[in-house]
Amino acid sequence: MGSTGHLSNGKLNLNLLRDYYRRELLECLDKCLGSKALVWDDALTGPFGLIAEYSLLKEHEVEKMFPLSDKGLPPSNVQNIIFVTRPKLHLMEQIAQNLLQEEHKGGFRKEYHIIFVPRKSLLCEKKLKESGVYGTLHYIEEFNLSMIPFDSDLMSMEMEGAFKECYLENDYTTMFYVAQSLMTLQFLYGIIPNIQGKGDCAKNVVDMMLRMRRELGGREPQITPQIDNLLILDRNVDLLTPLLSQLTYDGLIDEIFGINNTSVKLPPEKFVSSSQSPEDAPTEKKKIILNSSDELYGELRDKNFNAVGSLVSKKAKTITAEFDERHAAKTVSEMKHFVSKLPHLQQMRQSLSIHTSIAELIKEHTDSEEFLDSLRCQQEFINGLDTDKVNTYVEDCIGKMEPLDKVLRLICIQSYCNNGLKTKVLDYYKREIIQTYGYEHLVTLMNLEKAGLLRQSGQRHYPTIRKSLKLIVDEVNEQNPNDISYVYSGYAPLSIRLAQYHARPGWRSITEVLNLLPGPTIEEIQQIPVALRKRRSSITSSHSSVMDQKVTLVVFLGGVTFAEIAALRFLAQQDDAGAEYVVFATKVITGQSLVNSLTGVHT
Amino acid sequence: MATADWNPLGEIYYKKCEVYSMGWSDIVDISKFEVSAAPYGGPIALLKDESKTARVQVSTKPIITVFTAAGKQISQMRWNSGSIHKMGWSHTEDLLFVQDDGVVLVYDMFLTFKKTFGMGQEAKDVKVIDCKIFSSYQGTGIAVLTSTYRVFIINSVDDPRIRRLAEVPGLSSAPSSWAVINLDRQSRALIAKGSELCLIDQGGQYQVQTPDVSTEVTQFLAMSLSFNNRCLAMFTDKGVIWIGSSDLQKKYCEFNTKSPTPPQQLSWCGAGAVVGLWGNMMLVVGPDKDWINFNFDNPVHLVEEEDGLRIIGKYQHEFLYKVPEVTEKIFKIGSMEPGAMLFEASKEFYKGSQKADEYIRIIKDKLEIAVSQCIEAAGHEIDPAKQKPLLRAAAFGKCFLTDYNPEAYVNMCQMLRVLNQVRNHVIGIPLTYSQLQHLSMPILIDRLVLRKLFYYAVKICQYLKIADAEGASRILAHWACYKVQQKNEDDETIARAINQKLGDTPGISYSDIANHALEEGRPDLATRLLDFEPRAGQQVPLLMKMHKDNIALSKAIESGDTDLVYTVLLHLKESMNQGEFFMAIRNMPIAYALFIQYCRQQNRKLMEDLFYQEDNFQEEGTCKVVNSFNEDRMEDRIEELKLAQACFTKAKNEFAKVQTEEQIKLLKYQQRLEEEMNRPYLNLSLHQTIYRLTLANNHKVAEQLRKEFKVPDRRFWWLKINALGECGDWVELERFSKGKKAPVGMEAFVEVCAKHGNMKEAMKYLVKVSPEQKVKCLVKVGERKKAAETAFENKNEEELSYVLSKCGPSDKQLVDTIREKQEFIIIQQRSGSPSECSAKESTSSSDADHNQLALYHVTCQPHNRGYMVPIGYKCTIYVTCPA
C-alpha cells in the first residue's frame, strides 16, 4: 500500500487519522530499543497494512515478522520480540505457550513485549499471570487502532462479533470502543455539535460519549468542528437490509468473494494474460486492492451491477480512442502531450482489464438460476407477497440442501416482512432446518430468535414502515438512478432512508415511523465554544449552499453493507444533498456474515 | 528628587527602601531569636531557644513562630523533638529542621508536620556539628558536617538520597568555614582548612586550591556564595574580604575591613556587592573596592534575594538593591536618554505645558525605545505611586506610535497589579518584578494557595485569564483538600459546600479530594465526594479501596468500561462466597452478562450453575445441548441431551423439547446403523442420514426413518431424486418417478439428470414436464435451439431472453436468430403490426476485447405505441452476452 492519497480526497481528511495512528504505533515500537521481531495475530495484519507499510516498520528496526501460532517462534537474533495481538483469551494461551517454549530454549537473551490492539484487557493480563509468563514480559502496551481507514469516507472497526455480543450476550464492550473511537475522532476533527441516533446501542454509545467528554473536563482540543452531524444507527433498527442480496458492484464482490480490509482474493484463471501459457497459470488466488485510488473502481463500485457492463464498455471505448490519438499526433508537442498521458492511460487499461474480469466472474454468479430465483423470492417477500405461509422456494432450497446461510437469510426476510411468522410456519421451518442441517442448529435458531431476526408474529409494523418510508420503488432506473432504491433494484434500504430523512426534512417529520422502530430515538446537542463555531457564510454569497455542505458521520453499530454505503454516497451526490457522508461501522458485513456470526454450537 | 536615596557604589547606585513596617514590632526582639527567612519574599521563622540564653539550665523546649514577611504571625508551636541544629526553608516553602543526630523534620508554614528522614547512620552516630541548607538543581538540598569532619549531602528533600562526599585529607579539626557550591549540575563542598581550600565531590574526588590572597591568611573565617553560585566572598582572619569567582580562578577584589572579628552575616546583595554585618553596622563592598556603610538602630537579619538583600529588623523590613540600569537612565540627573525625555514630556503634558510637544519632537525617532524604557522602569519600582507616572509616560508615548504592539505595556500593567496585591501587607510577599520573572506566575499562585489565600489566587487567575485547568479549578481543588480537613463540620455540609463551589468545573479531580478525605479518616465524606467524580477509572479503584464494592460495581457499569467492571467483578468473586456473589450480581444485568461472558470462555460449569440458580432453564438447556457435542461417549451425550430436554420442558419450550427428543432418537438410530452397516452415520443430520442410506441403496431403512420422523413429501422427493442422481441409479430414479405423483414436478428429474450429465435420461422426463417449465428444461439439457423455438411458439419474449442469456460464444448463429425473433415479438406486442417498425443491427464496436454489447436501434413510429418507448424516440436495446 504505497499511496494513501485516496484517504484525503473526501471532505474529511482521513489521512489525519492514519497519521495519528502511525504516530501512536511508532511510539509503542520505539519504547523497545534495538532490533525487533513482530509476532502477529493474524486478524491484525490486514488492518495494520492499511496503517503502516513494512518499510516504515523497518525504519524502526523491525527486522522480522512472524505469524502467531502454537508452533512457537522461529529462531532469530533480534533483541526484542513483540507480540501484536487482540485481547482474546485463546491468543493469550498461544502467546504463553510461545514464551514458555522460548524460555525452555534459552540462548540469545531477548526482551518480550505485548502490544494489545485496541486495548489492554484485565482478563487477558490475568490469563498471562495464570500461565506464569506475565513476569517475562517487559512492556505491555496498548495501541488503540480501532478505526481502520478504508477509504476517504469509510472507516471500519472490523469487529465481527459486535452484533452478536450486543444483541445476544448483552456485552457492550464494542460499544465502549465505539465511544472511545468517536472521542478520538472528535480529538482530531473537533467536537461534533449535533448528535442523533436510533436504537438501544446508539443510546448506550451516546451516553458513554457524553460521559467521556465530561471526564475530559474541558481538556479538549480547540478545533473548529469539521463534522457537523453525528448519526448513530443500531443494526437492529434495520435488520432487513443486510439480509437482502446486494446488487451493487462492490456489494456483489463482497457477497460472492468477500472483501477483507479493502482487498479481495479472486480465482486466478480469469487473470491470466494472453501471453502466459496455461501451464504456468498461477494457482494462488489473485489479490486485488479495492479502493478509490483506482479511478475506475471508484466509479464502478456504487453502480448497480446492471449498469456496470455499459460503463465498462464506454470506458473501454474512450481509452481506445485516446490510445488512437497517437496515430493522429503529428507534431512533436502533440506527441509529447500524448506521452505525458501514457502512464495514466496504461494504468486505466490495466484496471479496465481487471474489472472486466471481475465483472465476468460476478456475471457467472448473477446469471445462475440459484441467484435469480433467490432474488425473485426476496423481491416477493419485501413486497409482502405470500409471506404468511411456508414458501415453496425456501422449502426447495432446504430440500436441495443449499447453503444454510442462504436459507436462513430468506426465512429471516420473510419473518421481517410478515411482522414475524405464525407459530405453525415458524416451527415448520425450524424443524426442517434441524432435520436437514442438524440438531446443532437448534442453538442457531434460538440465537436468531433472541437477536430478533426470527420472530413469532407480532404487531404489523412492516406495511406502515414500508409505505411511510417508501421502501419499495417500482420504477427503478438502474443505469441512471434517481433514488437510493437502485442499490437493491427496487428496495430502498431502511437505514439509508432514515439518513435521508435525517438530512432533509429532519426526523421530526417521521416521528411516527421512528416510534415503530425498536429502541429509543436520541437527540443531543454538544455545546461548542463560540469562538470555534463555524461561521455561516452570509446570505449574500450565492454559493453558500455548495460551500456549506455539512459533513455527517454515520455510525452503524453492528455493521453496514456496501450497498448501504453506496446509497449514502448516492445521496451525497444529489444536487439538493443535505450532507456529505462519512461512514464508520463496527464492520462491513453481508447477510451471510451476519447470519454466520449467529450460527452454531460454538457460542 | 527621585535620586535622593541613591547611594553611589563606584559607577553604580544602591538604594535601600522600606517594604513593610513590621507587624511584630511590639512583641518580637529579633536579637533574641534565631531567624530564618525563605527567599522570594517568603515567610520568616523565629526560633527562641531559652536553654541557650537562660542563665540556669532549663528543660523547656524551644518555641517556633512563623511570620509573614510583613511580620504577621502565621503559626506557632513548641518543639517536641530532639535538639535542633539548624532551621531553614525549602524551595516549596516547607520549614526544615535538622537535628544534631542528623534527623530532618519537614513542616509546612502552618507548622503541620509533613515528614521526616535521616542523614544516615554515620551522622546519627557521631552527631552533626554543622549544617547547610542550600538550593540545588533538584530543589533544596541539605549538607551536614559530622564530628568526624565528613560531609553528607542530599540534593533534594523531596527525594532524600544520601551521598557521602570525599574526605578532606589531613583534616584534624573542624574547618573554619565551609560552603556548598552548585555548579555544573553537581553539588560540591568547599572546605576551608587553614589557608587552603578543598573542594570535595560525590565521586570521592578532592581538589586542594589556594586562592590568590595578597595578605597573609591563616584561616578563612567565613564564606558566602552569591545567589547564582557564581561568585564567592570570603572573610580572612586578617579582616580581609576576598571577592572572586566561585571556581576560585578569578579574583575581583580584596577589601580590608580591618575588623578582627568576622561578620555575623556575610551575604551577597544580588550578584554585585558583598555585605557584611557587624552588630548594627552594615558594610556594602563592591567589586571595585568601593563601599557604603549603613547603621541601624536595632539588630537586623539579612536575607539574600537574587536581585538584592532584604533587611529584617524589629520595626522595619527593608530592601537593598542595585538601582536598575533603566531606572538610572530615566532618573539620573541630566539624563538625555529617550526614556528620560518621554518621562519629562509626559509630566509637562499633564501640567498642560506645550513643552511636552518639544520633548517628544526631540526623541521622535527613538520613541519606541523610550516607551519600553518607561515600561521596564515601572516594573522595577516597588511603590505604586512611582509606578504610575512611569506607566502614564509610557501610555503617553504610545499615542505617538502607530504600529506599537501594546502587549508589553498591558502585560506590565497586569503584572504590577498582581505584584502590588501580593506585596500588600495582608498577604506579605514582597516580591520584585525580576524575582517574579524567575519564579513564574504559576508558582506565585501555588504560594498563595500554600498560604490558604484561595480567594486571592482564584481572583488572580481570573484576572490573568489563566485556563481553568491550570488556574481556578486547580486552586479550588486545593481548597477542597483543605476543606476536608475541617473536622468541625459534618460530612454532608462539607460535601455540599465543595460541590457547590467546584460544580462541574473542568479539571477538578474529585477522586483526589476524596482520597484526601480518606487519608483524613473520613470514608463517608470520601464516598460522598466520589459521587461527584465523573471519571469512573479514578472513582472505582478508590471505592474498592474503601470496600464500597457495590457502589464501585454500579459506577463501573455506568462507565461502560468492560475492564473496569471485570476489575470489580473478579475482586468481588474472590472476596465473597459463590452464593453471595451470585446474589450480588443478579440485579445488575450488565455485570451479570459480562460475568457470563467471562464464564463462557473460562468456566462453563460456573455459567450453568448461574443459569440454574436463576431458573433460566432455556439457557441452561442450551448449555447442555452444547455440552452434548463435547462428549465423546454416546451414553454421556444422550445423558446431556436428556438433561437439556428436562430443562426445555421446564422452560416450556415445547419445540426445543420435541427436537431434543427426536435427536436422542436419531442418535440411537445412527448408532445402530453404524453397528449394522459399519459405516459412519453419527453426527449427520436426519436428512443426511436418509441421503446416505439412499446412496447405499438402503431404501427400506430410509423409508422407515422418513415415516418415523415425518419428513415432508416435498423435501423427501428432492432428497431422493438428488441422492439417486448422485449415485447414478437411473433405474430406481425412473421407478420413483412413476410412483406417487411427484410434489416437485418433473423438472426436478430433468435437472438432476442434467446435473450429472446424463442427457439421455433427462430427455425421458422432458416430455412430461409442464409447458411453462419446458423452455428452462430444454436449456438445461443443452437444447438451446429447441428451447428458442418453443419459446417463440409460446410467443414469450421473456423466455427468449432467458435462452439468449444462456447462449455462449459458440451459438452465434442461434443468437442472431433469437434476436430477430425477439424483436419480432417485441414489436408485435407493442404495435400490433411488425412491418411498420424498422429494426436493424447497428455497427458493433470494433475493439474485440470488450465486445460485450450489441446495439440495436429501434425507431418507433407514431402509431406503434409501446409502453416503454415514447413515440419518435430512438431507443437502444442493450443485450449483454458473455464475450
Short mmCIF file of C-alpha atoms in Angstrom, two decimals, chain B residues 626-848:
data_model
loop_
_atom_site.label_atom_id
_atom_site.label_comp_id
_atom_site.label_asym_id
_atom_site.label_seq_id
_atom_site.Cartn_x
_atom_site.Cartn_y
_atom_site.Cartn_z
CA VAL B 626 -23.55 -27.55 23.67
CA ASN B 627 -22.11 -29.96 26.20
CA SER B 628 -23.64 -32.89 24.38
CA PHE B 629 -21.48 -32.07 21.39
CA ASN B 630 -18.35 -32.04 23.51
CA GLU B 631 -18.94 -35.50 24.98
CA ASP B 632 -17.22 -38.41 23.34
CA ARG B 633 -19.18 -41.33 24.73
CA MET B 634 -22.62 -41.98 23.37
CA GLU B 635 -24.17 -42.56 26.80
CA ASP B 636 -22.85 -39.24 28.05
CA ARG B 637 -24.18 -37.44 25.04
CA ILE B 638 -27.60 -38.89 25.48
CA GLU B 639 -27.43 -38.12 29.17
CA GLU B 640 -26.68 -34.45 28.47
CA LEU B 641 -29.48 -34.32 25.92
CA LYS B 642 -31.89 -35.77 28.44
CA LEU B 643 -30.89 -33.08 30.87
CA ALA B 644 -31.38 -30.50 28.13
CA GLN B 645 -34.79 -31.95 27.40
CA ALA B 646 -35.76 -31.63 31.02
CA CYS B 647 -34.61 -28.02 31.01
CA PHE B 648 -36.62 -27.20 27.91
CA THR B 649 -39.67 -28.81 29.49
CA LYS B 650 -39.25 -26.57 32.49
CA ALA B 651 -38.71 -23.61 30.20
CA LYS B 652 -41.98 -24.54 28.47
CA ASN B 653 -40.18 -24.62 25.17
CA GLU B 654 -42.19 -27.36 23.57
CA PHE B 655 -40.42 -27.13 20.24
CA ALA B 656 -36.93 -27.49 21.67
CA LYS B 657 -38.10 -30.30 23.89
CA VAL B 658 -39.52 -32.26 20.97
CA GLN B 659 -36.46 -31.65 18.82
CA THR B 660 -34.20 -32.85 21.60
CA GLU B 661 -36.30 -35.95 21.98
CA GLU B 662 -36.01 -36.61 18.27
CA GLN B 663 -32.29 -36.02 18.38
CA ILE B 664 -31.94 -38.68 21.05
CA LYS B 665 -33.99 -41.00 18.92
CA LEU B 666 -31.89 -40.19 15.86
CA LEU B 667 -28.65 -40.76 17.71
CA LYS B 668 -29.82 -44.15 18.76
CA TYR B 669 -30.80 -44.98 15.20
CA GLN B 670 -27.49 -43.79 13.90
CA GLN B 671 -25.62 -45.82 16.46
CA ARG B 672 -27.49 -48.92 15.43
CA LEU B 673 -26.92 -48.17 11.75
CA GLU B 674 -23.22 -47.79 12.32
CA GLU B 675 -23.08 -51.11 14.06
CA GLU B 676 -25.13 -52.85 11.39
CA MET B 677 -23.62 -51.35 8.27
CA ASN B 678 -20.20 -50.50 9.57
CA ARG B 679 -20.36 -47.03 8.07
CA PRO B 680 -20.27 -43.65 9.80
CA TYR B 681 -23.69 -42.19 10.41
CA LEU B 682 -23.18 -40.41 13.70
CA ASN B 683 -23.29 -36.61 13.72
CA LEU B 684 -25.20 -36.49 10.47
CA SER B 685 -28.48 -34.69 10.33
CA LEU B 686 -31.62 -36.71 9.72
CA HIS B 687 -31.68 -35.54 6.12
CA GLN B 688 -28.08 -36.52 5.55
CA THR B 689 -28.68 -39.88 7.19
CA ILE B 690 -31.53 -40.72 4.86
CA TYR B 691 -29.46 -39.41 1.95
CA ARG B 692 -26.57 -41.69 2.84
CA LEU B 693 -28.95 -44.60 3.22
CA THR B 694 -30.40 -43.91 -0.20
CA LEU B 695 -26.92 -43.71 -1.69
CA ALA B 696 -26.19 -47.06 -0.07
CA ASN B 697 -29.30 -48.40 -1.72
CA ASN B 698 -30.91 -48.99 1.62
CA HIS B 699 -34.33 -47.67 0.69
CA LYS B 700 -36.17 -49.65 3.30
CA VAL B 701 -34.48 -48.07 6.26
CA ALA B 702 -34.66 -44.72 4.55
CA GLU B 703 -38.39 -45.10 4.20
CA GLN B 704 -38.63 -46.18 7.81
CA LEU B 705 -36.78 -43.12 9.02
CA ARG B 706 -38.84 -40.91 6.80
CA LYS B 707 -42.01 -42.18 8.38
CA GLU B 708 -40.63 -42.19 11.88
CA PHE B 709 -39.51 -38.57 11.69
CA LYS B 710 -42.35 -37.37 9.47
CA VAL B 711 -40.21 -35.91 6.70
CA PRO B 712 -42.44 -33.80 4.43
CA ASP B 713 -43.01 -35.22 0.95
CA ARG B 714 -41.56 -32.34 -0.95
CA ARG B 715 -38.26 -32.49 0.82
CA PHE B 716 -38.14 -36.25 0.66
CA TRP B 717 -38.61 -36.10 -3.09
CA TRP B 718 -35.76 -33.66 -3.50
CA LEU B 719 -33.63 -35.82 -1.26
CA LYS B 720 -34.31 -39.00 -3.08
CA ILE B 721 -34.01 -37.54 -6.56
CA ASN B 722 -30.70 -35.92 -5.75
CA ALA B 723 -29.36 -38.99 -3.98
CA LEU B 724 -30.31 -41.28 -6.82
CA GLY B 725 -28.82 -38.85 -9.30
CA GLU B 726 -25.60 -38.73 -7.33
CA CYS B 727 -25.19 -42.49 -7.25
CA GLY B 728 -26.38 -42.79 -10.84
CA ASP B 729 -29.16 -45.22 -10.06
CA TRP B 730 -31.24 -44.20 -13.09
CA VAL B 731 -33.44 -47.26 -12.92
CA GLU B 732 -34.51 -46.55 -9.39
CA LEU B 733 -35.00 -42.91 -10.35
CA GLU B 734 -37.33 -43.85 -13.14
CA ARG B 735 -39.22 -46.20 -10.89
CA PHE B 736 -39.52 -43.44 -8.34
CA SER B 737 -40.85 -41.02 -10.97
CA LYS B 738 -43.53 -43.41 -11.87
CA GLY B 739 -44.68 -43.95 -8.33
CA LYS B 740 -46.71 -41.48 -6.39
CA LYS B 741 -47.26 -38.14 -8.12
CA ALA B 742 -44.18 -36.09 -7.57
CA PRO B 743 -44.81 -32.96 -5.46
CA VAL B 744 -41.81 -31.23 -7.00
CA GLY B 745 -42.71 -31.53 -10.69
CA MET B 746 -40.94 -33.43 -13.45
CA GLU B 747 -38.41 -30.65 -13.99
CA ALA B 748 -36.63 -31.79 -10.85
CA PHE B 749 -35.89 -35.10 -12.56
CA VAL B 750 -34.64 -33.36 -15.68
CA GLU B 751 -32.49 -31.11 -13.55
CA VAL B 752 -30.81 -33.91 -11.65
CA CYS B 753 -30.08 -35.91 -14.80
CA ALA B 754 -28.65 -32.84 -16.49
CA LYS B 755 -26.61 -32.01 -13.41
CA HIS B 756 -24.98 -35.43 -13.53
CA GLY B 757 -24.53 -35.21 -17.25
CA ASN B 758 -26.98 -37.88 -18.32
CA MET B 759 -28.85 -36.09 -21.11
CA LYS B 760 -30.33 -39.24 -22.48
CA GLU B 761 -32.04 -39.99 -19.23
CA ALA B 762 -33.11 -36.35 -18.96
CA MET B 763 -34.94 -36.49 -22.26
CA LYS B 764 -37.15 -39.24 -20.83
CA TYR B 765 -38.66 -36.88 -18.32
CA LEU B 766 -38.69 -33.88 -20.60
CA VAL B 767 -41.86 -34.87 -22.32
CA LYS B 768 -43.71 -34.98 -19.01
CA VAL B 769 -42.62 -31.50 -18.00
CA SER B 770 -45.35 -28.90 -17.76
CA PRO B 771 -45.40 -26.44 -20.72
CA GLU B 772 -44.31 -23.40 -18.67
CA GLN B 773 -41.17 -25.22 -17.47
CA LYS B 774 -40.34 -26.64 -20.87
CA VAL B 775 -38.01 -23.92 -22.16
CA LYS B 776 -35.98 -23.90 -18.98
CA CYS B 777 -35.62 -27.65 -19.02
CA LEU B 778 -34.60 -27.66 -22.68
CA VAL B 779 -31.87 -25.18 -21.91
CA LYS B 780 -30.72 -27.32 -19.02
CA VAL B 781 -30.24 -30.32 -21.22
CA GLY B 782 -28.37 -28.17 -23.70
CA GLU B 783 -31.06 -27.98 -26.37
CA ARG B 784 -30.91 -24.24 -26.77
CA LYS B 785 -32.15 -24.22 -30.32
CA LYS B 786 -35.19 -26.24 -29.45
CA ALA B 787 -35.74 -24.06 -26.43
CA ALA B 788 -35.68 -20.97 -28.63
CA GLU B 789 -38.17 -22.48 -30.96
CA THR B 790 -40.51 -23.47 -28.16
CA ALA B 791 -40.26 -20.03 -26.66
CA PHE B 792 -41.08 -18.48 -30.00
CA GLU B 793 -44.06 -20.77 -30.35
CA ASN B 794 -45.19 -19.65 -26.92
CA LYS B 795 -44.68 -16.06 -28.15
CA ASN B 796 -42.90 -15.48 -24.89
CA GLU B 797 -40.26 -12.78 -25.04
CA GLU B 798 -39.05 -13.39 -21.51
CA GLU B 799 -38.33 -17.00 -22.31
CA LEU B 800 -36.43 -15.93 -25.40
CA SER B 801 -34.28 -13.59 -23.35
CA TYR B 802 -33.64 -16.40 -20.95
CA VAL B 803 -32.42 -18.64 -23.74
CA LEU B 804 -30.36 -15.79 -25.09
CA SER B 805 -28.70 -15.23 -21.74
CA LYS B 806 -27.63 -18.85 -21.71
CA CYS B 807 -26.03 -18.71 -25.12
CA GLY B 808 -22.28 -18.90 -25.28
CA PRO B 809 -19.84 -17.65 -27.93
CA SER B 810 -20.33 -20.79 -29.99
CA ASP B 811 -24.00 -20.07 -30.52
CA LYS B 812 -23.51 -17.04 -32.72
CA GLN B 813 -25.98 -18.17 -35.30
CA LEU B 814 -28.59 -19.02 -32.73
CA VAL B 815 -28.10 -15.67 -31.04
CA ASP B 816 -28.86 -13.89 -34.28
CA THR B 817 -31.97 -15.94 -34.88
CA ILE B 818 -33.23 -15.36 -31.39
CA ARG B 819 -32.67 -11.66 -31.67
CA GLU B 820 -34.65 -11.46 -34.82
CA LYS B 821 -37.44 -13.39 -33.29
CA GLN B 822 -37.28 -11.38 -30.15
CA GLU B 823 -37.64 -8.09 -31.97
CA PHE B 824 -40.45 -9.51 -33.86
CA ILE B 825 -42.26 -10.37 -30.69
CA ILE B 826 -41.49 -7.08 -29.01
CA ILE B 827 -42.72 -5.08 -31.91
CA GLN B 828 -45.69 -7.28 -32.44
CA GLN B 829 -46.70 -6.96 -28.87
CA ARG B 830 -46.37 -3.23 -28.80
CA SER B 831 -47.64 -2.14 -32.16
CA GLY B 832 -49.75 -4.98 -33.37
CA SER B 833 -48.03 -5.00 -36.74
CA PRO B 834 -44.36 -5.67 -37.12
CA SER B 835 -43.88 -4.29 -40.59
CA GLU B 836 -44.04 -0.66 -39.67
CA CYS B 837 -41.22 -0.71 -37.27
CA SER B 838 -37.73 -0.84 -38.58
CA ALA B 839 -35.02 -2.59 -36.73
CA LYS B 840 -31.56 -3.16 -37.81
CA GLU B 841 -28.34 -4.03 -36.21
CA SER B 842 -26.13 -1.07 -35.82
CA THR B 843 -22.41 -1.11 -36.01
CA SER B 844 -20.90 -3.25 -33.40
CA SER B 845 -17.88 -1.81 -31.79
CA SER B 846 -14.59 -2.71 -33.27
CA ASP B 847 -12.36 -3.46 -30.32
CA ALA B 848 -12.72 -7.15 -29.89
#
